[in-house]
Coordinates of N, CA and C in Angstrom, one line a residue:
M1 N 170.8 -27.7 -152.4 CA 170.6 -26.1 -152.9 C 170.2 -26.6 -154.6
Q2 N 168.6 -26.1 -154.7 CA 168.1 -26.1 -156.3 C 168.7 -24.8 -157.0
Q3 N 169.8 -25.3 -157.8 CA 169.9 -24.0 -158.9 C 169.3 -24.1 -160.5
G4 N 168.3 -25.1 -160.3 CA 167.7 -25.4 -162.0 C 166.7 -24.0 -162.4
S5 N 166.3 -23.2 -161.4 CA 166.0 -21.8 -161.9 C 166.4 -20.6 -162.5
M6 N 167.7 -21.0 -161.7 CA 168.7 -19.6 -161.4 C 169.3 -18.6 -162.7
N7 N 169.2 -17.7 -162.9 CA 169.8 -17.5 -164.3 C 171.6 -17.1 -163.7
E8 N 172.3 -16.7 -165.2 CA 173.2 -16.9 -164.9 C 173.9 -16.2 -163.8
E9 N 173.6 -15.2 -163.3 CA 173.9 -14.2 -162.7 C 174.0 -14.8 -161.0
E10 N 172.5 -15.4 -161.1 CA 172.4 -16.4 -159.7 C 173.5 -17.7 -159.7
K11 N 173.9 -17.9 -160.1 CA 174.7 -19.2 -160.7 C 176.0 -18.3 -160.4
E12 N 176.5 -17.4 -161.0 CA 177.9 -17.1 -161.2 C 178.2 -16.5 -159.4
Y13 N 177.3 -15.8 -158.8 CA 176.5 -15.8 -156.9 C 177.3 -16.9 -156.4
F14 N 176.3 -18.1 -156.8 CA 176.6 -19.2 -156.2 C 178.0 -19.7 -156.2
D15 N 179.0 -19.8 -157.1 CA 180.0 -20.3 -157.6 C 181.0 -19.3 -156.6
D16 N 180.8 -18.3 -156.6 CA 181.2 -17.9 -156.1 C 181.8 -17.9 -154.1
Y17 N 180.8 -18.7 -153.9 CA 181.2 -19.0 -152.1 C 180.3 -19.8 -152.3
E18 N 181.2 -21.3 -153.5 CA 180.7 -22.9 -153.2 C 181.1 -23.4 -151.7
D19 N 182.0 -22.7 -151.1 CA 182.8 -23.5 -149.7 C 181.9 -23.3 -148.5
D20 N 181.4 -24.1 -147.9 CA 180.8 -23.4 -147.2 C 181.5 -22.7 -145.6
N21 N 181.0 -22.5 -144.9 CA 181.5 -21.2 -143.5 C 181.5 -22.6 -142.5
P22 N 182.4 -22.8 -141.9 CA 182.6 -24.4 -141.0 C 181.8 -23.6 -139.8
A23 N 181.7 -23.0 -139.2 CA 181.5 -22.2 -137.7 C 180.1 -22.2 -138.4
L24 N 179.4 -22.7 -139.4 CA 177.6 -22.7 -139.3 C 177.1 -23.8 -139.7
S25 N 176.1 -24.3 -139.2 CA 175.9 -25.5 -139.9 C 175.6 -25.3 -141.2
K26 N 175.2 -27.0 -141.7 CA 174.8 -26.6 -143.1 C 173.5 -26.4 -143.4
I27 N 173.0 -26.5 -142.9 CA 171.0 -25.7 -142.4 C 171.0 -24.4 -142.3
I28 N 171.8 -24.1 -141.6 CA 172.0 -22.3 -141.9 C 172.5 -22.0 -142.8
E29 N 173.8 -22.2 -144.0 CA 174.4 -22.9 -145.1 C 173.4 -22.6 -146.1
R30 N 172.2 -23.3 -146.3 CA 171.0 -23.5 -146.8 C 170.4 -22.7 -147.0
N31 N 169.3 -22.5 -146.1 CA 168.7 -21.2 -145.4 C 169.2 -20.3 -146.4
I32 N 170.7 -19.8 -145.5 CA 171.1 -18.0 -146.4 C 171.1 -18.3 -147.2
R33 N 171.8 -19.2 -148.3 CA 172.0 -19.4 -149.6 C 170.2 -19.2 -150.4
T34 N 169.0 -19.9 -149.8 CA 168.0 -20.1 -150.0 C 167.2 -18.6 -150.3
I35 N 167.6 -18.1 -149.0 CA 167.0 -16.5 -149.0 C 167.8 -15.3 -150.1
I36 N 169.1 -15.7 -150.5 CA 169.9 -14.6 -151.4 C 169.1 -14.9 -152.6
R37 N 169.0 -16.3 -152.7 CA 168.5 -16.9 -154.4 C 167.4 -16.1 -154.3
L38 N 165.8 -16.6 -153.4 CA 165.2 -15.6 -153.1 C 165.0 -14.4 -153.3
R39 N 165.8 -13.5 -152.6 CA 166.4 -11.7 -153.5 C 166.4 -11.1 -154.4
L40 N 166.9 -12.1 -155.2 CA 168.2 -12.2 -156.3 C 166.9 -12.7 -157.8
Q41 N 165.6 -13.6 -157.3 CA 165.1 -13.7 -158.4 C 163.7 -12.9 -158.2
T42 N 163.3 -12.4 -156.6 CA 162.6 -10.6 -156.5 C 163.1 -9.6 -156.9
A43 N 164.5 -9.2 -157.5 CA 165.1 -8.0 -158.2 C 165.2 -8.5 -159.8
N44 N 165.0 -9.6 -160.3 CA 164.9 -9.9 -161.3 C 164.1 -9.3 -162.0
K45 N 162.7 -10.2 -161.5 CA 161.4 -10.0 -161.8 C 161.0 -8.2 -162.4
R46 N 161.3 -7.0 -161.2 CA 160.9 -6.1 -160.9 C 161.0 -5.8 -163.0
N47 N 160.2 -5.2 -162.9 CA 159.8 -4.6 -165.0 C 160.9 -3.5 -164.9
L48 N 160.7 -2.6 -166.2 CA 162.0 -1.3 -166.2 C 161.3 -0.4 -165.9
Q49 N 160.5 0.2 -165.5 CA 160.0 1.1 -164.7 C 160.0 1.3 -162.7
D50 N 160.0 -0.1 -163.0 CA 160.7 -0.4 -161.0 C 161.9 0.1 -161.2
R51 N 162.3 -0.4 -162.1 CA 164.2 -0.4 -162.1 C 164.8 0.7 -161.8
I52 N 164.2 1.4 -162.6 CA 164.4 2.9 -162.9 C 164.4 3.4 -161.6
A53 N 162.7 3.5 -161.2 CA 162.3 4.0 -160.0 C 163.4 4.0 -159.1
D54 N 164.1 2.4 -159.3 CA 165.0 1.8 -157.8 C 166.3 2.7 -157.4
S55 N 166.8 3.1 -159.1 CA 167.9 3.3 -159.5 C 167.7 4.6 -158.8
I56 N 166.8 5.9 -159.4 CA 166.8 7.0 -158.8 C 167.0 7.3 -157.4
T57 N 165.8 6.7 -157.2 CA 165.8 6.4 -155.5 C 167.1 6.5 -154.8
S58 N 168.0 4.9 -155.1 CA 168.7 4.6 -154.8 C 170.0 5.9 -154.4
F59 N 170.0 6.3 -155.8 CA 171.0 7.6 -156.4 C 170.6 8.7 -155.2
S60 N 169.2 9.1 -156.0 CA 169.0 10.1 -154.2 C 169.0 9.9 -153.5
G61 N 168.8 9.0 -152.5 CA 169.8 8.7 -151.0 C 171.2 9.2 -150.7
H62 N 171.8 9.3 -151.9 CA 173.6 9.1 -151.4 C 174.2 10.3 -151.3
I63 N 174.9 10.6 -150.6 CA 175.8 12.2 -150.2 C 175.9 12.6 -152.2
I64 N 176.2 11.9 -152.6 CA 176.5 12.6 -154.6 C 175.2 13.5 -154.9
F65 N 174.5 12.7 -154.4 CA 173.1 13.0 -154.7 C 173.4 15.0 -154.1
V66 N 174.1 14.9 -153.4 CA 173.9 16.3 -152.6 C 174.9 17.2 -152.9
Y67 N 176.1 16.8 -153.3 CA 177.0 17.6 -153.8 C 176.6 17.6 -155.8
V68 N 176.2 16.9 -156.2 CA 175.8 17.2 -157.7 C 174.6 18.8 -157.2
H69 N 174.1 18.4 -156.7 CA 173.2 19.7 -155.9 C 174.0 21.1 -156.2
L70 N 174.6 20.8 -154.7 CA 175.7 22.5 -154.8 C 175.7 22.7 -155.7
V71 N 177.3 21.7 -156.5 CA 177.6 22.4 -157.4 C 176.6 23.0 -158.9
W72 N 175.4 22.3 -158.5 CA 174.1 22.7 -159.5 C 173.7 24.2 -159.3
F73 N 173.8 23.9 -157.7 CA 173.2 25.2 -157.6 C 173.4 26.4 -157.5
G74 N 175.5 26.5 -157.2 CA 176.7 27.3 -156.9 C 176.6 27.7 -158.6
A75 N 176.5 27.0 -159.7 CA 176.9 27.2 -161.1 C 175.6 28.6 -160.8
W76 N 174.3 27.9 -161.0 CA 173.7 28.7 -161.6 C 173.3 30.6 -161.1
I77 N 173.3 29.9 -159.8 CA 173.9 31.6 -158.7 C 174.7 32.3 -159.6
V78 N 176.0 31.6 -159.9 CA 177.4 32.3 -159.7 C 177.6 33.0 -162.1
L79 N 176.8 31.8 -162.6 CA 176.0 32.0 -163.7 C 175.5 33.5 -164.0
N80 N 174.3 33.3 -163.1 CA 173.1 34.5 -163.3 C 173.5 35.6 -162.8
T81 N 174.5 35.9 -162.0 CA 175.4 37.0 -161.4 C 175.9 38.2 -162.5
G82 N 175.9 37.9 -163.5 CA 176.6 38.6 -164.8 C 177.9 38.7 -164.5
R83 N 178.9 38.4 -163.5 CA 180.0 38.4 -163.6 C 180.8 37.9 -164.4
M84 N 180.3 36.3 -164.8 CA 181.1 35.5 -165.8 C 181.5 35.4 -167.1
G85 N 180.8 36.9 -167.2 CA 180.6 37.5 -168.8 C 179.3 36.8 -169.2
V86 N 178.8 36.1 -169.0 CA 177.7 35.4 -169.3 C 176.4 36.1 -169.0
H87 N 175.3 36.4 -170.1 CA 174.5 37.2 -170.0 C 173.5 36.7 -169.0
P88 N 172.7 37.4 -167.6 CA 172.1 36.3 -167.2 C 171.2 35.7 -167.9
F89 N 170.6 34.6 -167.0 CA 169.6 34.0 -168.6 C 168.2 33.0 -167.4
D90 N 168.5 33.8 -165.9 CA 167.4 33.4 -164.9 C 167.8 34.4 -164.0
P91 N 168.0 35.8 -164.1 CA 168.3 36.3 -162.3 C 167.2 36.4 -161.4
F92 N 168.2 37.1 -160.2 CA 167.4 36.4 -159.6 C 166.5 37.3 -159.2
P93 N 164.9 36.9 -158.4 CA 164.9 35.7 -157.5 C 165.0 34.4 -158.0
Y94 N 165.5 33.7 -159.3 CA 165.5 32.2 -159.8 C 164.3 32.2 -160.0
G95 N 163.4 32.0 -160.7 CA 162.5 32.0 -161.3 C 162.4 30.4 -161.7
L96 N 162.9 30.3 -163.3 CA 163.3 29.4 -163.2 C 163.9 27.5 -163.0
L97 N 164.5 28.4 -161.8 CA 165.7 27.6 -161.3 C 164.4 26.8 -160.1
T98 N 163.8 27.7 -159.7 CA 162.6 27.1 -158.3 C 161.7 26.6 -159.1
M99 N 161.4 26.4 -160.3 CA 160.3 25.2 -161.2 C 161.2 24.4 -161.9
V100 N 162.6 24.4 -162.1 CA 163.2 23.3 -162.0 C 163.0 22.3 -160.7
V101 N 163.4 22.2 -160.0 CA 163.5 22.1 -158.7 C 162.2 21.9 -158.4
S102 N 160.8 22.8 -158.3 CA 159.7 21.8 -157.6 C 160.1 20.8 -158.7
L103 N 159.7 20.8 -159.9 CA 159.3 19.9 -160.9 C 160.3 18.4 -160.4
E104 N 161.4 18.5 -160.3 CA 162.6 17.7 -159.8 C 161.8 16.8 -158.1
A105 N 161.2 18.0 -157.9 CA 160.6 17.8 -155.9 C 159.9 16.9 -156.4
I106 N 159.1 16.6 -157.6 CA 157.6 16.3 -157.7 C 157.8 14.7 -158.1
F107 N 158.8 14.5 -158.9 CA 159.3 13.7 -159.6 C 159.6 12.4 -158.9
L108 N 160.7 13.4 -158.2 CA 161.4 12.3 -157.1 C 160.7 11.7 -156.4
S109 N 159.9 12.5 -155.6 CA 159.2 11.8 -154.9 C 158.1 10.8 -154.9
T110 N 157.7 11.0 -156.4 CA 156.7 10.1 -157.1 C 157.3 8.3 -156.9
F111 N 159.0 9.1 -157.9 CA 160.0 7.6 -157.7 C 160.4 6.9 -156.4
V112 N 160.0 7.7 -155.6 CA 160.5 7.0 -153.9 C 159.1 6.3 -153.8
L113 N 158.1 7.0 -153.8 CA 156.9 6.4 -153.4 C 156.4 4.8 -154.1
I114 N 157.1 4.8 -155.6 CA 156.7 3.9 -156.5 C 158.0 2.8 -156.3
S115 N 159.2 3.1 -155.4 CA 160.3 2.2 -155.2 C 159.5 1.6 -153.5
Q116 N 158.7 2.5 -152.5 CA 158.5 2.3 -151.3 C 157.0 1.4 -151.3
N117 N 156.3 1.3 -152.2 CA 155.0 0.5 -152.7 C 155.4 -0.9 -152.5
R118 N 156.7 -1.0 -153.8 CA 157.2 -2.2 -154.2 C 158.4 -3.3 -153.1
L119 N 158.4 -2.3 -152.3 CA 159.4 -2.7 -151.3 C 158.0 -3.2 -149.7
S120 N 157.2 -1.8 -149.9 CA 155.9 -2.4 -149.1 C 155.2 -3.7 -149.5
E121 N 155.0 -4.0 -150.4 CA 154.7 -5.2 -150.9 C 155.4 -6.6 -150.9
E122 N 157.2 -6.1 -150.6 CA 157.7 -7.7 -150.7 C 157.9 -7.8 -149.0
S123 N 157.8 -6.9 -148.3 CA 157.6 -6.7 -147.0 C 156.4 -7.6 -146.8
E124 N 155.3 -7.8 -146.9 CA 154.1 -7.8 -146.5 C 153.7 -9.4 -146.9
Y125 N 154.5 -9.5 -147.8 CA 154.8 -11.4 -148.5 C 155.9 -11.7 -147.5
R126 N 156.6 -11.3 -147.2 CA 157.5 -11.8 -146.0 C 156.8 -12.2 -144.8
T127 N 156.2 -10.9 -143.9 CA 154.9 -11.3 -142.7 C 154.6 -12.3 -143.3
N128 N 153.9 -12.6 -144.1 CA 152.6 -13.5 -143.9 C 153.4 -14.8 -144.2
L129 N 155.2 -15.2 -144.7 CA 155.3 -15.9 -144.8 C 155.9 -16.7 -143.6
N130 N 156.2 -15.2 -143.0 CA 157.1 -15.7 -141.3 C 155.7 -15.9 -140.2
L131 N 154.4 -15.9 -140.8 CA 153.4 -16.0 -140.1 C 152.9 -17.1 -140.3
Q132 N 152.9 -17.6 -140.9 CA 152.6 -19.1 -141.2 C 153.6 -19.9 -140.8
I133 N 155.2 -19.4 -141.3 CA 156.3 -20.4 -140.4 C 155.7 -20.6 -139.3
A134 N 155.3 -19.3 -138.5 CA 155.3 -19.3 -136.7 C 154.1 -19.6 -136.2
L135 N 153.4 -19.1 -137.3 CA 151.7 -20.6 -136.6 C 151.9 -22.3 -136.4
L136 N 152.7 -22.2 -137.9 CA 153.3 -24.0 -137.8 C 154.3 -24.5 -137.2
T137 N 155.1 -23.4 -136.8 CA 155.5 -24.0 -135.5 C 155.5 -24.0 -134.1
E138 N 154.4 -23.1 -134.0 CA 153.7 -22.7 -133.0 C 153.1 -24.4 -132.4
H139 N 152.4 -24.9 -134.2 CA 151.6 -26.0 -133.7 C 152.3 -27.2 -133.5
E140 N 153.6 -27.3 -134.5 CA 154.5 -28.7 -134.1 C 154.9 -28.6 -132.1
V141 N 154.7 -27.5 -131.7 CA 155.5 -27.3 -130.7 C 154.2 -27.4 -129.7
T142 N 153.4 -27.5 -130.3 CA 152.1 -27.6 -128.5 C 151.8 -29.9 -129.0
R143 N 152.0 -29.4 -130.4 CA 151.8 -31.2 -130.3 C 153.0 -32.4 -130.2
V144 N 154.2 -31.7 -129.8 CA 155.3 -32.6 -129.9 C 155.0 -32.6 -127.9
L145 N 154.6 -31.0 -127.3 CA 154.4 -31.4 -125.7 C 153.2 -32.0 -125.5
Q146 N 152.4 -32.8 -126.4 CA 151.3 -33.0 -126.1 C 151.9 -34.4 -126.3
M147 N 152.6 -35.2 -126.9 CA 153.4 -36.2 -127.3 C 153.7 -36.3 -126.1
L148 N 154.6 -35.4 -125.4 CA 155.3 -35.8 -124.2 C 154.9 -35.8 -123.5
D149 N 154.1 -35.1 -122.9 CA 152.8 -35.5 -121.7 C 152.6 -36.5 -121.9
A150 N 151.8 -37.5 -123.1 CA 151.3 -39.0 -123.1 C 152.4 -39.8 -122.6
I151 N 153.7 -39.6 -123.2 CA 154.5 -40.5 -123.2 C 154.8 -40.4 -121.5
Q152 N 154.7 -39.5 -120.8 CA 155.1 -39.5 -119.3 C 154.0 -40.0 -118.9
E153 N 153.3 -39.8 -119.1 CA 151.9 -40.3 -118.6 C 152.0 -41.9 -118.5
K154 N 152.3 -42.3 -119.7 CA 152.6 -43.8 -119.5 C 153.7 -44.3 -119.1
M155 N 154.6 -43.9 -118.9 CA 155.5 -44.5 -118.0 C 155.4 -44.3 -116.7
G156 N 154.7 -43.3 -116.5 CA 153.6 -43.7 -115.0 C 154.7 -41.8 -113.7
I157 N 155.1 -40.7 -115.3 CA 155.9 -40.1 -114.4 C 154.8 -39.3 -113.7
D158 N 155.3 -39.1 -112.6 CA 154.1 -37.4 -111.8 C 154.1 -36.3 -112.5
N159 N 153.2 -35.6 -113.0 CA 153.5 -33.9 -113.3 C 153.2 -32.9 -112.6
D160 N 154.4 -32.5 -112.6 CA 154.0 -31.4 -111.5 C 153.1 -30.1 -111.6
E161 N 152.6 -29.8 -110.5 CA 151.1 -29.5 -110.5 C 150.9 -27.2 -110.6
D162 N 152.5 -27.0 -110.5 CA 152.7 -25.7 -110.6 C 152.9 -25.8 -112.4
S163 N 153.1 -26.7 -112.7 CA 154.1 -26.6 -114.1 C 153.2 -26.0 -115.2
E164 N 153.3 -25.0 -115.9 CA 153.1 -24.2 -117.3 C 151.8 -25.5 -118.0
L165 N 152.7 -26.7 -118.5 CA 152.8 -27.5 -119.2 C 151.1 -27.4 -119.9
A166 N 150.3 -27.6 -119.2 CA 149.0 -27.6 -119.3 C 148.6 -26.0 -120.0
D167 N 149.0 -24.8 -120.0 CA 148.4 -24.0 -120.7 C 149.7 -23.7 -122.3
L168 N 150.8 -24.3 -122.3 CA 151.6 -25.0 -123.2 C 150.7 -25.4 -124.8
E169 N 150.3 -26.9 -124.0 CA 149.5 -27.9 -125.0 C 148.5 -27.4 -125.6
M170 N 147.8 -26.3 -124.9 CA 146.7 -25.9 -125.1 C 146.8 -25.0 -126.6
E171 N 146.3 -25.7 -128.0 CA 146.3 -24.9 -129.2 C 146.1 -23.1 -129.4
T172 N 146.6 -22.7 -129.8 CA 147.0 -21.2 -129.7 C 146.6 -20.8 -130.7
K173 N 145.2 -20.0 -131.2 CA 144.4 -19.9 -132.1 C 145.0 -17.8 -132.5
P174 N 145.8 -17.4 -133.5 CA 145.7 -16.6 -133.8 C 144.3 -15.2 -133.8
E175 N 142.9 -15.5 -134.0 CA 142.5 -14.9 -134.1 C 142.2 -14.5 -132.6
D176 N 142.0 -15.3 -131.7 CA 141.7 -15.5 -130.2 C 142.7 -14.6 -129.5
V177 N 144.0 -14.1 -129.8 CA 144.9 -13.8 -129.6 C 145.0 -12.5 -130.2
L178 N 144.8 -12.3 -131.3 CA 144.7 -10.8 -131.2 C 143.3 -10.0 -131.3
T179 N 142.1 -11.1 -130.9 CA 141.2 -10.7 -129.8 C 141.8 -9.4 -128.8
E180 N 142.0 -11.0 -127.9 CA 142.9 -10.4 -126.3 C 143.4 -9.0 -126.2
I181 N 144.6 -9.0 -127.8 CA 145.5 -7.8 -127.5 C 144.7 -6.5 -128.1
E182 N 143.8 -6.6 -128.5 CA 142.3 -5.8 -128.8 C 141.9 -5.0 -127.6
R183 N 141.5 -5.8 -127.2 CA 140.6 -5.8 -125.6 C 141.7 -4.7 -125.2
L184 N 143.2 -5.5 -124.7 CA 143.9 -4.9 -123.6 C 144.2 -3.7 -123.8
Q185 N 144.7 -3.7 -125.2 CA 144.6 -1.5 -125.9 C 143.2 -0.9 -125.7
Q186 N 141.8 -1.7 -126.0 CA 141.3 -0.7 -125.7 C 140.9 -0.6 -123.7
L187 N 141.2 -1.3 -123.1 CA 141.5 -1.7 -121.5 C 142.2 0.3 -121.3
A188 N 143.8 -0.1 -122.2 CA 144.3 0.5 -121.4 C 144.2 2.1 -122.2
L189 N 143.5 2.2 -123.3 CA 143.0 3.8 -123.5 C 142.3 4.1 -122.9
K190 N 141.0 3.3 -122.6 CA 140.5 3.8 -121.4 C 140.9 4.5 -120.1
R191 N 141.6 3.5 -119.2 CA 142.3 4.3 -117.8 C 143.2 5.3 -118.2
K192 N 143.6 5.0 -119.8 CA 144.8 6.3 -119.9 C 143.3 7.8 -119.8
K193 N 142.5 7.6 -120.1 CA 141.7 9.2 -120.5 C 140.8 9.0 -118.9
L194 N 140.5 7.3 -118.0 CA 140.1 7.9 -116.4 C 141.2 8.8 -115.8
I195 N 142.8 8.9 -116.5 CA 143.8 8.9 -115.8 C 143.3 11.0 -115.6
K196 N 143.7 11.1 -117.6 CA 143.3 12.4 -117.7 C 142.3 13.4 -117.0
R197 N 141.5 12.7 -117.0 CA 139.7 13.5 -116.7 C 140.2 13.7 -114.6
N198 N 140.8 12.4 -114.5 CA 140.9 12.9 -113.2 C 142.0 13.5 -112.7
S199 N 142.9 14.0 -113.5 CA 144.4 15.2 -112.9 C 143.6 16.6 -113.5
R200 N 142.5 16.2 -114.3 CA 142.0 17.8 -114.1 C 141.4 18.4 -113.6

């Protein structure tokens, strides 16, 4: 495991979990630690605005946020009844409270969108990585099947005629797969429209 580019927080994390789990292979352990290290590095690369947005979004997503607002609204309403010895500063229908809550909603939704945009970028990055690995794996498996077929031929072993091996040995091009998915989706939509027309 490479620890050269890790900061102190990351090193502490990995020092605490130095023992491998005997139920998992060393490769799985290495992969888990690599994923955690990459997540920690991504989290540490966030700028101040992203950290603030993430903190606010995280807080607003907990039940304590609801409790704080229940106490705040309850106290505001009780104080503005005039029964607590305080002169009402925002009498019913609570125009000031409405304005404050509206402003809070605007800022809160902006912070949530900032966090979602950042998470969306990270998700797109991971999706691209997964796609690259999947394409590489598909290419390697196809090559292995072709090699096995050549070995089988050299050894004089007959191929099963009904085997799907010939299909599996074909190189899969992502653009062909996407085109076929699009074509089948279009066909499905046309059929759906035809069924709707015929049912009228």
